[in-house]
Coordinates of C-alpha atoms in Angstrom, one line a residue:
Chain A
X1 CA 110.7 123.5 111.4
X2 CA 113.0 121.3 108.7
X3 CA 110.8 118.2 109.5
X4 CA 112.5 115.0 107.9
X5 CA 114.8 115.9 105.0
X6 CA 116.1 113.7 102.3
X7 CA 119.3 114.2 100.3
X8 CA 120.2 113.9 97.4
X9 CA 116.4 114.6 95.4
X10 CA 118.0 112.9 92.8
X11 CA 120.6 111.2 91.5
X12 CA 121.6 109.0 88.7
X13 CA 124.6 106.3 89.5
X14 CA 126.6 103.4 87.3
X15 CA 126.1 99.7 88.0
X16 CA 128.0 98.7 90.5
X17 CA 128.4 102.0 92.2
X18 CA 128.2 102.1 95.9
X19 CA 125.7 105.1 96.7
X20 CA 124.3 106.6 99.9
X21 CA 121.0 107.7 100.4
X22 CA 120.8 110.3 103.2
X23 CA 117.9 110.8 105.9
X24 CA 117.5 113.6 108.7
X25 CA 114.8 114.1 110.8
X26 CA 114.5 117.2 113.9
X27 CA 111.7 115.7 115.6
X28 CA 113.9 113.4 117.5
X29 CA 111.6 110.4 116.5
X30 CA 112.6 106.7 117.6
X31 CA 111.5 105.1 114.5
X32 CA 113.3 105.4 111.5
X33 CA 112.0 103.6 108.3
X34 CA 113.1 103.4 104.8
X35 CA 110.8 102.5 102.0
X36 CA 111.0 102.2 98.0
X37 CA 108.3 103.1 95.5
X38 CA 107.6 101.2 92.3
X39 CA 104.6 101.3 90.0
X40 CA 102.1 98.7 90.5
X41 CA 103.6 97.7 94.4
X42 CA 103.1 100.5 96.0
X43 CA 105.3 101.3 99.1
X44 CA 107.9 98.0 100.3
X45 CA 110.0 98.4 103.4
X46 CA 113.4 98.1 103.2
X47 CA 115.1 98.4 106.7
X48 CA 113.6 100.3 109.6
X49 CA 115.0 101.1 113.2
X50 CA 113.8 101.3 116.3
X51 CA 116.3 103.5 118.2
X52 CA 120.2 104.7 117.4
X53 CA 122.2 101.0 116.7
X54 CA 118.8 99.0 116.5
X55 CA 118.2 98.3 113.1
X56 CA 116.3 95.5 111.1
X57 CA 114.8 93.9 108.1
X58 CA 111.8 94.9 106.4
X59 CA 110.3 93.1 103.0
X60 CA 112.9 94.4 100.7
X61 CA 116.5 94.2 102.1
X62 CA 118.6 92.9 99.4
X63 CA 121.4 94.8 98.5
X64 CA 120.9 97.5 100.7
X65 CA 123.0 98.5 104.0
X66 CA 121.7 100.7 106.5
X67 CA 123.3 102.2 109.6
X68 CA 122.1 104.4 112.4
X69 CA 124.7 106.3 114.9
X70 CA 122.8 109.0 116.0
X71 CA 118.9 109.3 116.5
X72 CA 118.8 112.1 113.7
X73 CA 120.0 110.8 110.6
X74 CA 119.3 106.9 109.1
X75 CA 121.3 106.7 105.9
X76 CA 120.9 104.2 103.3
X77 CA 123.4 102.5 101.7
X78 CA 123.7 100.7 98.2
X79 CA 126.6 98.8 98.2
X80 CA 126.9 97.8 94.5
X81 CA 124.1 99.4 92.9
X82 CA 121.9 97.3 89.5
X83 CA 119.3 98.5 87.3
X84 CA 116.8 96.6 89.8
X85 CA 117.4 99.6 92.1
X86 CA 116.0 102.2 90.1
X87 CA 113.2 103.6 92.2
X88 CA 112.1 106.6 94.5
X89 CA 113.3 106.2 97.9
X90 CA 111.2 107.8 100.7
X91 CA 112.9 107.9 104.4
X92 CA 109.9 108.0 107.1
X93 CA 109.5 108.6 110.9
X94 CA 107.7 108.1 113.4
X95 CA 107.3 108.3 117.3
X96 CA 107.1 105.6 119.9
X97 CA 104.5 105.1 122.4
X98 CA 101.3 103.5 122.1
X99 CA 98.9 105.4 119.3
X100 CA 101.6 106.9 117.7
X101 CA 102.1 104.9 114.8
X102 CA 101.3 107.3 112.2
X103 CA 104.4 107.6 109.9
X104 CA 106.1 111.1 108.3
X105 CA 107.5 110.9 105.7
X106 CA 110.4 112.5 103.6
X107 CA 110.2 114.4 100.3
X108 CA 112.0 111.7 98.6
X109 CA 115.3 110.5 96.4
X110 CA 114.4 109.6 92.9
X111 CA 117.4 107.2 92.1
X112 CA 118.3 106.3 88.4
X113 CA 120.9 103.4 87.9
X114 CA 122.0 103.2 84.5
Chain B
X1 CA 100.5 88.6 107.8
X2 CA 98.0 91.7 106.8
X3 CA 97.9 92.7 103.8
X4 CA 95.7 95.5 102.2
X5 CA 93.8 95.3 98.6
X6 CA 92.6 99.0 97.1
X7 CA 90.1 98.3 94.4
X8 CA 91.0 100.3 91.3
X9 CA 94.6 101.5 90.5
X10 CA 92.9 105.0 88.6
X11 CA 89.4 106.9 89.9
X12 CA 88.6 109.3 88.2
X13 CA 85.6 111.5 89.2
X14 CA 84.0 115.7 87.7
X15 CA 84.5 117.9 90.0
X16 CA 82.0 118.7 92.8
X17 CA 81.4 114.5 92.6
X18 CA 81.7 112.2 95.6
X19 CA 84.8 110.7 96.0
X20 CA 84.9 106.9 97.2
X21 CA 88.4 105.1 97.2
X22 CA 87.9 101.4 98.7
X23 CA 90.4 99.4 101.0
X24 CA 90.1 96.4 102.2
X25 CA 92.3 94.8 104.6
X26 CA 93.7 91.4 106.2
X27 CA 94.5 91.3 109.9
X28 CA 94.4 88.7 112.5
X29 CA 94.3 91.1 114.7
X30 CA 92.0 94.5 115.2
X31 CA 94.2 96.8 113.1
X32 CA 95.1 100.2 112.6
X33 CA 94.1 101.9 109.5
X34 CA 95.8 104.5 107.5
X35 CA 94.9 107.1 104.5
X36 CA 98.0 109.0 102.9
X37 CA 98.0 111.1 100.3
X38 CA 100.7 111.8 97.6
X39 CA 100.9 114.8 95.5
X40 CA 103.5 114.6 92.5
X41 CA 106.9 114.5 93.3
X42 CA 106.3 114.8 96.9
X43 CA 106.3 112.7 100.2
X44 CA 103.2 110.8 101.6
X45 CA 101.1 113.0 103.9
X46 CA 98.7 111.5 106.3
X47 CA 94.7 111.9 105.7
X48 CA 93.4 110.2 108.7
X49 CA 93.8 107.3 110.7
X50 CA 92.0 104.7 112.7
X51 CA 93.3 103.0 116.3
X52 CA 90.2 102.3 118.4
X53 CA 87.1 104.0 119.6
X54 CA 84.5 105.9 116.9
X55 CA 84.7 104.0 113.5
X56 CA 84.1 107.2 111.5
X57 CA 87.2 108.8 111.3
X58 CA 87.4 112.7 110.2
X59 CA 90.7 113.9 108.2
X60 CA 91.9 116.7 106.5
X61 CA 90.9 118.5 103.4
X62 CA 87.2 117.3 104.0
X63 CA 87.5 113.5 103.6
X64 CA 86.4 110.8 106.0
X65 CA 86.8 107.0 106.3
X66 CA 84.5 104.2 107.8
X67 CA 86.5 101.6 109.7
X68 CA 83.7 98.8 109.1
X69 CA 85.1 95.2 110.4
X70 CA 82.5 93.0 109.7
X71 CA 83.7 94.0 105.7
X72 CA 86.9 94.2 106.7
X73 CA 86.9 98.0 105.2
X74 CA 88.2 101.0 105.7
X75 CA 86.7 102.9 102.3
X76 CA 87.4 106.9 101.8
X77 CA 84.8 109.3 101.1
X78 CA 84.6 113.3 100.3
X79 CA 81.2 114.3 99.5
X80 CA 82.1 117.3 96.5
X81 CA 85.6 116.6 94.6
X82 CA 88.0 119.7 94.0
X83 CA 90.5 119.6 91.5
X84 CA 93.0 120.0 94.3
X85 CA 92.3 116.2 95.1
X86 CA 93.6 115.1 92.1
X87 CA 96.9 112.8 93.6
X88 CA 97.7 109.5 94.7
X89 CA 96.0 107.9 97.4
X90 CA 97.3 105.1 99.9
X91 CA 95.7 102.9 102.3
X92 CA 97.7 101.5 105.5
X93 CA 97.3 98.9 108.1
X94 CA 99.6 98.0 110.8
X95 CA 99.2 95.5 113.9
X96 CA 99.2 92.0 114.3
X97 CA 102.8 90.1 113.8
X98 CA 104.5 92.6 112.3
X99 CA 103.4 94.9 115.6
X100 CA 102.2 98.5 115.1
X101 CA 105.0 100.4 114.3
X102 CA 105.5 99.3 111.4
X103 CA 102.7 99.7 108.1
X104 CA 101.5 97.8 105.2
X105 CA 100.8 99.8 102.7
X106 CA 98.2 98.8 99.6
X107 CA 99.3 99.2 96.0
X108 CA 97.2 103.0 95.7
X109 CA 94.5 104.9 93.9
X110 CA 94.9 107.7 91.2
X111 CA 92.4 109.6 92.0
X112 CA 91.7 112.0 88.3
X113 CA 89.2 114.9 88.9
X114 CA 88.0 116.4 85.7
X115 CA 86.4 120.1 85.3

């Protein structure tokens, strides 16, 4: 029972650097969500999706590139990565169907840009 | 847009005292409500939640929440703190514009337990 998996746990990048954050889930959930953590803001969404090729904005998008193929995995993207980035990244899912809406969430990436 | 306020960033509470972690949120519609908890350097775990029907709402580990919407509230309570509780705590609300999938989480709560 591997759940939702997040890869790396950590990593530290350059500016500039393009870097990929991965997400994989065996529940075969349709919602797929990406979120960053920062002190004093809590949890911001980044991109979420809906099903494989659906994808779409959340609060935070800027900068980041998502991408989603297959149902399982819903990997993040930092196309030229900046300081601003530095954060822990948590990848959630969740099921559809109405009163599902509960959210389960990865163990996390912490991401250092130097 | 909803939004969600948790009153106090850090809690701290001796063990065997009641917990009480507030939330208020904003929603034009009737929401759902969401306590997670976060243990250090982990993922969020769900507590509870709220979609309709009884507004007390049993969780895991022995906490609770009152879904009261004439305060707009959705406060978490556990009657005897253990030093197990001692993590971050989130409130969620989803619904309205934004539809139901997706969650708006508040800023969270600290919660220290001392011996």
């Amino acid at each position: 029972d591997a759940g939702i998996t997040q890869s790396p746990r950590y990593k530290i990048t350059e500016t500039g650097r393009q870097v990929t954050l991965m997400c994989h889930q065996t529940w075969s959930h349709s919602y797929m969500f990406w979120y960053r953590q920062d002190l004093g803001h809590g949890l911001r969404l980044i991109y979420y999706s809906a099903a494989a090729d659906i994808t779409d904005k959340g609060e935070v998008p800027d900068g980041y590139v998502v991408s989603r193929s297959k149902t399982e995995n819903f990997p993040l993207t930092l196309e030229s990565a900046t300081r601003s980035q530095t954060s822990v990244y948590f990848c959630a899912s969740s099921p559809s169907g109405r009163g599902s809406y509960e959210q389960y969430f990865g163990p996390g990436t912490r991401l250092t840009v130097t | 847009a909803q939004s969600v306020t948790q009153l106090g960033s850090h809690v701290s509470v001796s063990e065997g005292a009641l917990v009480l972690l507030r939330c208020n949120y904003s929603s034009s519609v009737p929401p759902y409500l969401f306590w997670y908890v976060q243990y250090p350097n982990q993922g969020l775990q769900l507590l509870l939640k709220y979609t309709t029907g009884a507004t007390l709402v049993k969780g895991i580990n022995g906490f609770e929440a009152e879904f009261k919407k004439s305060e707009t509230s959705f406060h978490l309570t556990k009657p005897s703190a253990h030093m197990s509780d001692a993590a971050e705590y989130f409130c969620a609300v989803s619904g309205g514009n934004t539809g139901f999938q997706k969650l708006v989480f508040g800023t969270g709560t600290r919660l220290l337990v001392s011996p």
